[in-house]
mmCIF file of C-alpha atoms in Angstrom:
data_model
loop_
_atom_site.group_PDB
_atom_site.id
_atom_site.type_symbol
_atom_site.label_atom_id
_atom_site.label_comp_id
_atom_site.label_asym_id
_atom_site.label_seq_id
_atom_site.Cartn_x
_atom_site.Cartn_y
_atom_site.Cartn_z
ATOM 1 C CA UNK A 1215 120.835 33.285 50.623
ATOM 2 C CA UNK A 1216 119.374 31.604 47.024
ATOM 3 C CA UNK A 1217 117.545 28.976 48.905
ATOM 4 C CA UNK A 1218 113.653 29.594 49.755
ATOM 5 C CA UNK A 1219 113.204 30.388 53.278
ATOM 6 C CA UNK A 1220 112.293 27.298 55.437
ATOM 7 C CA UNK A 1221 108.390 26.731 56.171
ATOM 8 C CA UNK A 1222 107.405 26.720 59.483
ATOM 9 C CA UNK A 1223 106.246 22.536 59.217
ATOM 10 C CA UNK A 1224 109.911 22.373 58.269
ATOM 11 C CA UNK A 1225 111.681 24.114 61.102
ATOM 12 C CA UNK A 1226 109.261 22.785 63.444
ATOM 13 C CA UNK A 1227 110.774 19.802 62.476
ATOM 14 C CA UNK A 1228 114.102 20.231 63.250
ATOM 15 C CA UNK A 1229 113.343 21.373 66.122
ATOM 16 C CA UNK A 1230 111.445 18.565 67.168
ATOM 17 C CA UNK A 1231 114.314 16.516 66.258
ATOM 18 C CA UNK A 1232 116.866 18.588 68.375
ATOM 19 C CA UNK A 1233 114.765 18.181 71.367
ATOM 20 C CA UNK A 1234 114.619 14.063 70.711
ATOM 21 C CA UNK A 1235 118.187 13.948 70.450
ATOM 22 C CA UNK A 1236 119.525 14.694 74.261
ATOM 23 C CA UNK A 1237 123.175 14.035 74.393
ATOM 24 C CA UNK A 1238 125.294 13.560 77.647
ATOM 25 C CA UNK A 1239 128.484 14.930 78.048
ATOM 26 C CA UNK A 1240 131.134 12.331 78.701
ATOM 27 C CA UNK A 1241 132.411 11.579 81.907
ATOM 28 C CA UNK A 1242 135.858 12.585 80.928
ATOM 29 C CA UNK A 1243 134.953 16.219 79.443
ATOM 30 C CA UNK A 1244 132.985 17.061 83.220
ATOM 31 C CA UNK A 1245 135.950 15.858 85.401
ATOM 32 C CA UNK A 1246 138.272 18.339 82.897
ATOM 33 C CA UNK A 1247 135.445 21.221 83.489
ATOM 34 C CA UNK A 1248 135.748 20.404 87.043
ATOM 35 C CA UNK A 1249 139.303 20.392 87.307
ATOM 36 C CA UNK A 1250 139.500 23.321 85.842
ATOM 37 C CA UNK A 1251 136.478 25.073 87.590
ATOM 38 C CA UNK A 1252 138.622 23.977 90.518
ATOM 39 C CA UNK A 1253 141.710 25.580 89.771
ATOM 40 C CA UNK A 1254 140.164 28.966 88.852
ATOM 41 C CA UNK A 1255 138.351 28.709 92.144
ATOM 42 C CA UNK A 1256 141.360 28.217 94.042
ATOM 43 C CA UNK A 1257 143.262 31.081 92.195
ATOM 44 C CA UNK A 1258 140.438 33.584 92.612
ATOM 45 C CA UNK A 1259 140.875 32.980 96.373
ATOM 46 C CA UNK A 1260 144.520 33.438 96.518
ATOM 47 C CA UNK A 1261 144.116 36.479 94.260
ATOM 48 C CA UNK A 1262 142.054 37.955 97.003
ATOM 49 C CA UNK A 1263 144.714 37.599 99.980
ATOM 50 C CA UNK A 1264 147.403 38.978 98.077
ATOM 51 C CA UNK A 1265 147.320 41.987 99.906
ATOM 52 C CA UNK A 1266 146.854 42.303 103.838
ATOM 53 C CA UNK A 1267 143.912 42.986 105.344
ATOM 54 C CA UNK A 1268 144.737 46.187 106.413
ATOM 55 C CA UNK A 1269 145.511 47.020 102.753
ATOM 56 C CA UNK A 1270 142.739 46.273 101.373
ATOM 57 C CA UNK A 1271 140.717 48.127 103.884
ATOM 58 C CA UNK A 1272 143.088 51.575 102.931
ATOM 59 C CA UNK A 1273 141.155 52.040 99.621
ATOM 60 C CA UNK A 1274 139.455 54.950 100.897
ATOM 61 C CA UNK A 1275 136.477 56.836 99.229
ATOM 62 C CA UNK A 1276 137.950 58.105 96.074
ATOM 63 C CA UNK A 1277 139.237 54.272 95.021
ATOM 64 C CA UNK A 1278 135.449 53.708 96.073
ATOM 65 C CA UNK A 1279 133.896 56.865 93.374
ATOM 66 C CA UNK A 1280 136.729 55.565 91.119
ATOM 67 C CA UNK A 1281 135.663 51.980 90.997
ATOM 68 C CA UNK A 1282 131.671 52.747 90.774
ATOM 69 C CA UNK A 1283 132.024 54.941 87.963
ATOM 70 C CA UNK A 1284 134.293 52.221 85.992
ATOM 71 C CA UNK A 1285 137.539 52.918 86.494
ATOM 72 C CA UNK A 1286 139.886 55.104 84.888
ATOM 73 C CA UNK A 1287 138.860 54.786 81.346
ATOM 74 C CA UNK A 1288 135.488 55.978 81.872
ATOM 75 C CA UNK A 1289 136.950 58.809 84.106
ATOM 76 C CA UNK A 1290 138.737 60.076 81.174
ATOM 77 C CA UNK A 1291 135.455 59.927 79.517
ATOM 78 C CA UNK A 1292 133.615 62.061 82.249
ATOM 79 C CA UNK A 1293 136.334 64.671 82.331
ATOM 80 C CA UNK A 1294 136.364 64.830 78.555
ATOM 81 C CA UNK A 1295 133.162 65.410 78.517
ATOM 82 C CA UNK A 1296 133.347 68.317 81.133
ATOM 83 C CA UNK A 1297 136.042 70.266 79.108
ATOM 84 C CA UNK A 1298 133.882 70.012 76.051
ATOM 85 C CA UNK A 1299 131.200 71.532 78.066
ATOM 86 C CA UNK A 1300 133.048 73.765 79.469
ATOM 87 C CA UNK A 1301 134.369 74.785 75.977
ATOM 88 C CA UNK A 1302 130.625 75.153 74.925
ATOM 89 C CA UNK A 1303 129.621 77.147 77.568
ATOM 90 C CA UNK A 1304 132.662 79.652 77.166
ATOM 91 C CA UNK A 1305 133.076 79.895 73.328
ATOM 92 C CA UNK A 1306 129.195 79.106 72.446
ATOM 93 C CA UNK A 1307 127.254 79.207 69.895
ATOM 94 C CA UNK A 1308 127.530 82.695 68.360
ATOM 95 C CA UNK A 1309 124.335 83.930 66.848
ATOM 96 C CA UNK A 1310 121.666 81.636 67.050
ATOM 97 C CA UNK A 1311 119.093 83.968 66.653
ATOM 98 C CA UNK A 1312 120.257 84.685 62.926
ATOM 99 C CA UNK A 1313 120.553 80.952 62.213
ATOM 100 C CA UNK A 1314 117.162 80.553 62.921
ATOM 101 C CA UNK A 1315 115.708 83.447 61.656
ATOM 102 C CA UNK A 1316 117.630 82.056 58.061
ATOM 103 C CA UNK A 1317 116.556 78.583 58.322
ATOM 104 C CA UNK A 1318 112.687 78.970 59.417
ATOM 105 C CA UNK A 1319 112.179 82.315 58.031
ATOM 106 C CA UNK A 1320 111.504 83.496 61.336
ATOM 107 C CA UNK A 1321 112.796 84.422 64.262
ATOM 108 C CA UNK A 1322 112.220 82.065 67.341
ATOM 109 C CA UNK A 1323 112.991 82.354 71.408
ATOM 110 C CA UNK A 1324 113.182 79.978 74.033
ATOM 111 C CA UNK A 1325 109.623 81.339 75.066
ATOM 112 C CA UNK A 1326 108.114 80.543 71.684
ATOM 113 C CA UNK A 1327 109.431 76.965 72.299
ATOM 114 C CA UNK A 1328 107.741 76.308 75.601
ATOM 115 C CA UNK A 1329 103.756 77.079 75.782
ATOM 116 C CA UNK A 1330 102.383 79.186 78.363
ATOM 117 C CA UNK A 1331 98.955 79.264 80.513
ATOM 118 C CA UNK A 1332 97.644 82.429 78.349
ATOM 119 C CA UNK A 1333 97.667 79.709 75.554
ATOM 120 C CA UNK A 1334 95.138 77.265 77.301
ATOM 121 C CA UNK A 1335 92.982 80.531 79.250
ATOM 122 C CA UNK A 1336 91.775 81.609 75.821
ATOM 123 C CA UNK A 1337 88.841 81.320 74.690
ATOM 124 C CA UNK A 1338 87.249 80.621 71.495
#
């Protein structure tokens, strides 16, 4: 981090040079990326007839919901997150009215938050 930042001459440069310098893989590093593209292929087919057809047709609608939403980890997210708003909604806030009568010096209501057309008919 000591050394001056690069001009733009500079990395145009190197990048000039990375484009000149086009390198081929070797022969022998494709057929082992092929082999092994191979392989996975072949496994990723098996994987699929594991189970009979009938089976895999049984999933039904919840395994459907289940696997949209992302599985059971993010299940136990959406069901956390309805207790906690179920706990809101039962235990809420308390006085609110108070808290913002202390903190702005004056009371507000949900009406004073939202404007209404007796705002925009006057005149003036």
């Amino acid at each position: 981090m000591t050394e001056p930042r690069m001009k733009d001459e500079a990395l145009e440069a190197l990048f000039e040079a990375a484009r000149q310098d086009r390198s081929e893989p070797s022969a022998a590093l494709m057929a082992r990326i092929m082999d092994d593209a191979m392989v996975t292929a072949a496994a990723g087919r098996s994987a699929g007839r594991s189970l009979p057809r009938r089976a895999r047709m049984r999933r039904g609608v919840p395994a459907l919901l289940l696997a949209a939403i992302g599985g059971w980890p993010a299940l136990a997210g959406v069901a956390a997150a309805g207790v906690f708003g179920l706990w809101i909604g039962y235990a809420g806030p308390g006085d609110v009215g108070r808290l913002s009568t202390e903190i702005l010096g004056s009371p507000y209501g949900p009406d004073d938050l939202m404007s209404s057309l007796d705002t925009y008919l006057t005149e003036g």
